[in-house]
Coordinates of C-alpha atoms in Angstrom, one line a residue:
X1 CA -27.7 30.6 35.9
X2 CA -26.8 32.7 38.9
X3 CA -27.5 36.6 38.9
X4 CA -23.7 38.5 38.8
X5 CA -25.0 40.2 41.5
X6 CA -26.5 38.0 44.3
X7 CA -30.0 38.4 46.1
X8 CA -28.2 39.2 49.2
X9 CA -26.1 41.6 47.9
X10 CA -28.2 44.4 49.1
X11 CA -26.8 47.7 48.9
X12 CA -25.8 46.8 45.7
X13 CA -29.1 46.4 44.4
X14 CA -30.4 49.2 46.7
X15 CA -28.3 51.0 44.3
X16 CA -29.4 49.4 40.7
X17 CA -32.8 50.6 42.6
X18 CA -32.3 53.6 42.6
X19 CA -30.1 54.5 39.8
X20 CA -32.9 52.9 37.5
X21 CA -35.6 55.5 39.2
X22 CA -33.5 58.7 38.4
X23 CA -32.8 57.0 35.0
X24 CA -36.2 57.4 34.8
X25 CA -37.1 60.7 35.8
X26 CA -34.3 62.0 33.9
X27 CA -35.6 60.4 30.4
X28 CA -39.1 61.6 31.1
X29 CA -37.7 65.1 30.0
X30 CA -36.5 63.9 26.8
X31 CA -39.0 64.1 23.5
X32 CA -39.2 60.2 23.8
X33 CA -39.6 59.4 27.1
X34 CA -41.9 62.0 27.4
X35 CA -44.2 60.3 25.4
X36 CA -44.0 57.2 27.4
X37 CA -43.0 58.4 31.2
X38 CA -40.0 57.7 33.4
X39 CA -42.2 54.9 34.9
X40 CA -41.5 52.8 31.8
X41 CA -37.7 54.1 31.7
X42 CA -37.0 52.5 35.0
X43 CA -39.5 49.5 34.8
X44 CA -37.2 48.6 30.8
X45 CA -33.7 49.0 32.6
X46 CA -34.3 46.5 35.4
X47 CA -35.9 44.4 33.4
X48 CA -33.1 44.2 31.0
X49 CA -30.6 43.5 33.6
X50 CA -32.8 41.0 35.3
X51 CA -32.9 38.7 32.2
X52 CA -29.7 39.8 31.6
X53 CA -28.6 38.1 34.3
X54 CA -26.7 41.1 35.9
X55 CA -29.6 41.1 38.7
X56 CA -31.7 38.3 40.5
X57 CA -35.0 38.3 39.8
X58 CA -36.3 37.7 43.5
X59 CA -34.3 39.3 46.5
X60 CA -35.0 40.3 49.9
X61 CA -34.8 43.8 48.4
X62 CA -37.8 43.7 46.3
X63 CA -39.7 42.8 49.0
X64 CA -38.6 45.5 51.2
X65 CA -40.0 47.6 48.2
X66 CA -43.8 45.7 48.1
X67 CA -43.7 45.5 52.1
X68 CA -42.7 48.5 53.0
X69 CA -42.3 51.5 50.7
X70 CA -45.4 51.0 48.9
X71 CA -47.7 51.8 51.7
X72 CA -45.3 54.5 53.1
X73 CA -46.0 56.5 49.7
X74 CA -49.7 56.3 49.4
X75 CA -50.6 58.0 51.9
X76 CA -47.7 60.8 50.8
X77 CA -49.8 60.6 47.6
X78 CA -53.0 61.3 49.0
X79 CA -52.6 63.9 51.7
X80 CA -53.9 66.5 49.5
X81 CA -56.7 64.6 48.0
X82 CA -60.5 66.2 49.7
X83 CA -62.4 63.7 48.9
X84 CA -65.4 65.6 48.7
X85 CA -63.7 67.9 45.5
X86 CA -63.0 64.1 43.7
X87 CA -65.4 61.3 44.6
X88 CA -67.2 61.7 42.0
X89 CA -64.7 60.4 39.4
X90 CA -64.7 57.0 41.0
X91 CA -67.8 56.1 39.5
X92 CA -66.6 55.9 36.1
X93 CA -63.4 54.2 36.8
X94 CA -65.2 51.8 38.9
X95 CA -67.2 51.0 35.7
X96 CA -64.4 50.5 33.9
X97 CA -62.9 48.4 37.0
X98 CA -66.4 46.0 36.7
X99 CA -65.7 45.7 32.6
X100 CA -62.2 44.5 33.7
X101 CA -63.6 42.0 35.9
X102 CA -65.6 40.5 33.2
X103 CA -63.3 40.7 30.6
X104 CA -61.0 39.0 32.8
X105 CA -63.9 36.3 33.2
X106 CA -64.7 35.8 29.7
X107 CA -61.2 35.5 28.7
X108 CA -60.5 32.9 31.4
X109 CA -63.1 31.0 30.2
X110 CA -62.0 31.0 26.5
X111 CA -58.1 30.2 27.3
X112 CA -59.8 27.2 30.0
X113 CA -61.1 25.9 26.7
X114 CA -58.6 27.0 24.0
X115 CA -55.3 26.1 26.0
X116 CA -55.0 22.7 28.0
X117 CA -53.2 22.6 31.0
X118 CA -53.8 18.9 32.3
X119 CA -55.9 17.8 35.0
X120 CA -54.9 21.3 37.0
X121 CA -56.5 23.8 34.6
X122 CA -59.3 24.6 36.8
X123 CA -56.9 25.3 39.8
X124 CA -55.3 27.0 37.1
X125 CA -57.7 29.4 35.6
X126 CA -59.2 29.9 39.0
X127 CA -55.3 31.4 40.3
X128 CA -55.2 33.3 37.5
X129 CA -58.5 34.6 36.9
X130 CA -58.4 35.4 40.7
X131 CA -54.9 37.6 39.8
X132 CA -56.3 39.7 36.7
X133 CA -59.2 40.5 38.7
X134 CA -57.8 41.9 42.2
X135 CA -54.0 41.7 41.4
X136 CA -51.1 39.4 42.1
X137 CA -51.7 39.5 46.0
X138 CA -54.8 36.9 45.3
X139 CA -52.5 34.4 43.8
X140 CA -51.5 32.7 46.4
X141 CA -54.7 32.6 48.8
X142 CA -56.4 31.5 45.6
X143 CA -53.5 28.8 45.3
X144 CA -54.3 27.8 48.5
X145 CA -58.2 27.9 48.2
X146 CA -58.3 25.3 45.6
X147 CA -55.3 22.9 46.8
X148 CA -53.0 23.6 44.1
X149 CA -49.5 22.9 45.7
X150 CA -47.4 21.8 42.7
X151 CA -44.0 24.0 43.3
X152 CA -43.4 23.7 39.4
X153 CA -46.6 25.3 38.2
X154 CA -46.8 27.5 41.6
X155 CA -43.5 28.6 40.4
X156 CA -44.1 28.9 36.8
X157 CA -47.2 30.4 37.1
X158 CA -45.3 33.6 39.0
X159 CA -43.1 34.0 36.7
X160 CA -45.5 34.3 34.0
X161 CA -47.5 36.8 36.2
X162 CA -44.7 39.0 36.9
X163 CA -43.9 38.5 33.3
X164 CA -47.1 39.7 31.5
X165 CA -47.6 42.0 34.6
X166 CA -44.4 43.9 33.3
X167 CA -45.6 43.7 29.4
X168 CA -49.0 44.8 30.2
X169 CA -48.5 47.7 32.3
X170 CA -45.7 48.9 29.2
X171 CA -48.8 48.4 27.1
X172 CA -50.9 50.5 29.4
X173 CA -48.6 53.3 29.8
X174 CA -48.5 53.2 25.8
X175 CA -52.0 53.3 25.0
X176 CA -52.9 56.9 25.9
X177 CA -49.8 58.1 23.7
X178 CA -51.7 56.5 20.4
X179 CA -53.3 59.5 18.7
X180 CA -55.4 57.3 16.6
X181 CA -56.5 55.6 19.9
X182 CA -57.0 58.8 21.3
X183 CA -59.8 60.3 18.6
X184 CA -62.1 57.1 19.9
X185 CA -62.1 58.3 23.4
X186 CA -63.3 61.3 25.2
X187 CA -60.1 62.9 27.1
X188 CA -60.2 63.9 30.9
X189 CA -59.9 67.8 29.8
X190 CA -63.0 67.6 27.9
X191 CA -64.9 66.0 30.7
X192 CA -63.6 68.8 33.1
X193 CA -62.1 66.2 35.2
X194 CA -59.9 68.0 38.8
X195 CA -56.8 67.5 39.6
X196 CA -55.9 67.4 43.4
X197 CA -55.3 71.2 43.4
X198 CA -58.6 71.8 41.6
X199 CA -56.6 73.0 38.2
X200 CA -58.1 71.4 35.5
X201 CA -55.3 70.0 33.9
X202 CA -53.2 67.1 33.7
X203 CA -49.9 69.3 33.7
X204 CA -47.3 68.0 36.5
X205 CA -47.6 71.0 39.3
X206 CA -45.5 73.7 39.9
X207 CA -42.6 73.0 41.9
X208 CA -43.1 73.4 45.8
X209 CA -41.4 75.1 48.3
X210 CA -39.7 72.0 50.2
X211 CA -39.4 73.0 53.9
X212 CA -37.3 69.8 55.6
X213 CA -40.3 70.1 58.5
X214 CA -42.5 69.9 56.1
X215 CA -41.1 66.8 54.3
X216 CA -40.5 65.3 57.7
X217 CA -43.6 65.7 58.9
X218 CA -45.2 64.0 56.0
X219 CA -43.0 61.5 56.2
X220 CA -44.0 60.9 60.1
X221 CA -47.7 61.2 59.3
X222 CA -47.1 58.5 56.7
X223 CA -45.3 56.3 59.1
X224 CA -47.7 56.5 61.7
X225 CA -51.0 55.9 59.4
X226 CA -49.0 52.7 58.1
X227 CA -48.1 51.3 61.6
X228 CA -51.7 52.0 62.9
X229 CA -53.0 50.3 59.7
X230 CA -51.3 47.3 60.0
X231 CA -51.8 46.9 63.5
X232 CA -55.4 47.0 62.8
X233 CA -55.1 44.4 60.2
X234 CA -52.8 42.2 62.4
X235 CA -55.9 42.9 65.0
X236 CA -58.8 41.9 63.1
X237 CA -56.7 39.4 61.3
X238 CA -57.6 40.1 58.0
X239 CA -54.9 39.6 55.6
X240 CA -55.0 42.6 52.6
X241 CA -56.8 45.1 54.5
X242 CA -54.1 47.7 55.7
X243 CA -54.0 49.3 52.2
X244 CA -57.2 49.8 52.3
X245 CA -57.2 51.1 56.4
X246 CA -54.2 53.6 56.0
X247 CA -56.4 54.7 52.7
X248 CA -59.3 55.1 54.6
X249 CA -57.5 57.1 57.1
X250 CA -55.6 59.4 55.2
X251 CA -58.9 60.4 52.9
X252 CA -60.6 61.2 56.0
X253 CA -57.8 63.4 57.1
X254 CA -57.0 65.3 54.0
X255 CA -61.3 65.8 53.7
X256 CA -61.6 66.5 57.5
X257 CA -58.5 68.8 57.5
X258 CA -57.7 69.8 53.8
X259 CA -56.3 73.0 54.9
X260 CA -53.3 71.5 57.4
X261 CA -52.7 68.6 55.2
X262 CA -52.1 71.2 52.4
X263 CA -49.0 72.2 54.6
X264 CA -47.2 69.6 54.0
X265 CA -45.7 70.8 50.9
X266 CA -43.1 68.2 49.3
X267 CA -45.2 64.9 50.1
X268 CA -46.4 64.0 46.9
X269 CA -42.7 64.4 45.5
X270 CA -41.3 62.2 48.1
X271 CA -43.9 59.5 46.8
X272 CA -43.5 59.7 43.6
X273 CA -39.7 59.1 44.4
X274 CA -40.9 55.9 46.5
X275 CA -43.8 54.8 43.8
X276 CA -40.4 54.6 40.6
X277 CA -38.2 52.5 43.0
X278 CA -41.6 50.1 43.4
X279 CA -41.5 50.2 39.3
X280 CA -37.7 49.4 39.0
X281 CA -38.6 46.5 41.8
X282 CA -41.5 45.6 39.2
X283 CA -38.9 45.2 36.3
X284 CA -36.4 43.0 38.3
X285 CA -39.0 40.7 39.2
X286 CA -40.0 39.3 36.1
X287 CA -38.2 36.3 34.7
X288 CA -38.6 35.6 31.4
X289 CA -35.9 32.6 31.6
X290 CA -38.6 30.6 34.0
X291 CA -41.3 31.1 32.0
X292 CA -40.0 29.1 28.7
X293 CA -38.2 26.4 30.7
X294 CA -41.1 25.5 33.4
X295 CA -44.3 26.3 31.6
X296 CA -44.2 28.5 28.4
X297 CA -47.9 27.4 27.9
X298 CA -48.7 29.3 31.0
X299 CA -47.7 32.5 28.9
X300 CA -49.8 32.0 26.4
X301 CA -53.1 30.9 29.1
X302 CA -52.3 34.2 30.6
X303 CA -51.8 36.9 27.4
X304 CA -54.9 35.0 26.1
X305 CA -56.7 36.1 29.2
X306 CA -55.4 40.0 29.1
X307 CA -56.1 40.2 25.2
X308 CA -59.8 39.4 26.2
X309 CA -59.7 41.6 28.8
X310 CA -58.3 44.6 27.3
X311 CA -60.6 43.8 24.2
X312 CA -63.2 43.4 26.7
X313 CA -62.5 47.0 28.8
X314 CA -61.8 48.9 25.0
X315 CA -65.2 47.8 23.8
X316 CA -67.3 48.2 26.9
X317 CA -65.3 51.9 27.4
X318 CA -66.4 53.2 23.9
X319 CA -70.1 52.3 24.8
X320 CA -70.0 53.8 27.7
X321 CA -67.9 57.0 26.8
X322 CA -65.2 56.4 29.4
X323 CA -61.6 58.3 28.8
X324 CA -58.6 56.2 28.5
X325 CA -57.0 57.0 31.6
X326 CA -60.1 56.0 33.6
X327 CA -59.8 52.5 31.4
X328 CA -56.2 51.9 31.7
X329 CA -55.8 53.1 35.6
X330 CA -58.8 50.3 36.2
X331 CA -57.2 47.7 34.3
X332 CA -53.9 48.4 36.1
X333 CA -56.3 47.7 39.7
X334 CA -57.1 44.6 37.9
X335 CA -53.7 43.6 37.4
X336 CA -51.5 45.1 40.3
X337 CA -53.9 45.7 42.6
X338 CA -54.2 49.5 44.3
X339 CA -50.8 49.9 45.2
X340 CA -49.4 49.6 40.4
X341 CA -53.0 51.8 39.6
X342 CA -52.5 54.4 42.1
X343 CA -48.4 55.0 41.0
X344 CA -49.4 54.5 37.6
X345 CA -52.0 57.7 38.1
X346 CA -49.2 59.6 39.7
X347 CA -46.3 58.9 37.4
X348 CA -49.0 60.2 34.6
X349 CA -50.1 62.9 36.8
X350 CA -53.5 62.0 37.2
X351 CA -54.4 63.0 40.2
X352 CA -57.9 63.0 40.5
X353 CA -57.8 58.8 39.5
X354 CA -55.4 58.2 42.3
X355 CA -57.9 57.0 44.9
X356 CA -60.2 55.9 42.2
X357 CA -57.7 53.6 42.0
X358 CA -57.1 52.5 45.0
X359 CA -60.6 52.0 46.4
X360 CA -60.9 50.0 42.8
X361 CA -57.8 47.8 43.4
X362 CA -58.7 47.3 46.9
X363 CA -62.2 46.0 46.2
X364 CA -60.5 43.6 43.5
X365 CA -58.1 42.5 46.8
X366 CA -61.5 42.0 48.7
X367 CA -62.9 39.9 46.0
X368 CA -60.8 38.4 43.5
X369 CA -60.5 35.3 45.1
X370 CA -64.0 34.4 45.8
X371 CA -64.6 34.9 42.5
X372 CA -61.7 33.1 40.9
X373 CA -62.7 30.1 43.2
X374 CA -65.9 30.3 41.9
X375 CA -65.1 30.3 38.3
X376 CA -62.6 27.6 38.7
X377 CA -65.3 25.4 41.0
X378 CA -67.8 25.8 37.9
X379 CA -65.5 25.0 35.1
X380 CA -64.5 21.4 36.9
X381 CA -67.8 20.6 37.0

């Protein structure tokens, strides 16, 4: 069944967009949403309305979103972050990163076995596996690593992705609020973990003074780090690698010149803004009508997978007293990728994991497919 509103209806669904995004940051001050952030807010009302049918589930919009926005607001994200005040809380999210990995490995071995898929199941669990270790971007170079062209399953499988992408990352944005979850983990504030601005707390900031020069020249900055990026990847012709460039250049800014980039009060605001539309853009995208028409059992293969996991990441995380936002922002680099881990560490305002994140999600872009290839190589044989 047709959307009511078409794919190429775009200011229309520039405006659903956006309306879902201030939907969001307005519930995040209520007692409720509070608890569960205004990412979640926005990320629920598209998703309603794309299985709704009031929205499509795939428009040229959406894409604008992943293409474009995404990378415009991480470097707005990161223009305060001195690396040399932070780096060393990567090492315990990129533990928690390496239990993902495996967990993601065990449990695609276990739903390989558990759940048949036909003479495809080792394209299969290699696509997947490939997905839930460096996020949805290896799906299709995995795809295409192992020969799997069936537009049904290629299909299918997508939808079941974007699917459990959206369930899981509700799941992860609950799992800090469970007190009893909470008492099994140390928190950030007891392991005097810094925030950007060096307060230790995970409180949102106090409101800066927003100077349109200011905003404007972060906004510029961001621009031009993007387009030099992405020439550089167009250059060396490595596909993946601008998020990780225009990371690499804005950390060495904001270390090399912490006190200038500190001037350009407002940035982090502006991406937040653009890191909620990416959420509503999330929401739209998954599809649960596809999923139980062309392959429900492709559900089930990939919740299987992020049950073991999760298990897999709680387990490990206890025995190695890591906090739960370390866990979950490494399991979201699992899923998403860096661009879902570092907005989920923003819309939670935890600053510090932000380029844990992305140096976690962008080593799971670097590698997820060689290792989902490999897994799926060794469970044909």
């Amino acid at each position: 069944m047709d959307a009511l509103i078409t794919a190429d209806n775009t200011w229309t669904l520039w405006a659903i967009l956006l309306t879902a995004a201030a939907l969001g940051t307005w519930g995040e001050r209520t007692a409720l949403g509070a608890r569960f952030s205004g990412a979640v807010i926005t990320l629920l009302t598209t998703f309603a309305l794309s299985n709704l049918g009031v929205i499509p589930a795939a428009a040229p919009v959406y894409d604008t979103v992943w293409t474009y926005l995404v990378p415009l607001a991480i470097p707005l994200l990161l223009f305060s972050a001195d690396l040399r005040r932070i780096v060393h809380e990567s090492g315990a999210t990129l533990m928690a990163f390496a239990l993902g990995a495996l967990g993601t490995v065990m449990g695609t071995v276990a739903a390989f076995y558990l759940i048949p898929l036909g003479e495809q199941d080792w394209q299969l669990a290699a696509i997947f596996s490939a997905t839930y270790i460096g996020g949805s971007m290896n799906y299709m170079g995995a795809a295409e690593a192992v020969g799997l062209r069936t537009g049904d399953l290629l299909t299918a499988g997508i939808a079941a992705d974007n699917l459990m992408m959206t369930l899981y990352f509700l799941l992860l944005f609950t799992l800090p609020s469970l007190p009893w979850l909470q008492t099994w983990y140390p928190t950030p504030l007891l392991r005097d973990t810094p925030s950007l601005d060096g307060a230790l707390t995970l409180e949102p900031p106090p409101t800066p003074h927003l100077h349109l020069s200011s905003l404007l020249t972060g906004l510029a900055l961001s621009s031009l780090i993007c387009a030099i990026s992405f020439a550089l990847e167009a250059e060396l012709d490595c596909s993946g690698s601008g998020i990780l460039i225009l990371t690499a250049l804005t950390i060495t800014l904001a270390t090399l010149l912490p006190r200038q980039m500190a001037k350009l009060e407002g940035a982090h605001e502006v991406g937040l803004i653009l890191m909620q539309v990416f959420f509503a853009a999330i929401g739209a995208s998954a599809n649960i009508t596809v999923v139980l028409t062309v392959g429900p059992v492709l559900f089930g293969f990939a919740g299987l997978i992020l049950a073991i996991h999760l298990m897999t990441l709680l387990i490990g995380g206890k025995l190695f007293k890591l906090s739960l936002p370390e866990m979950v922002v490494a399991s979201n680099a699992n899923m998403g990728g860096p661009t879902t881990a570092a907005a989920m560490a923003a819309a939670r305002r935890w600053d510090s994991l932000v380029i844990p994140a992305i140096l976690c999600g962008t080593l799971g872009y670097a590698t997820a497919t060689f290792i989902g290839v490999a897994l799926g190589s060794g469970l044909k044989s």
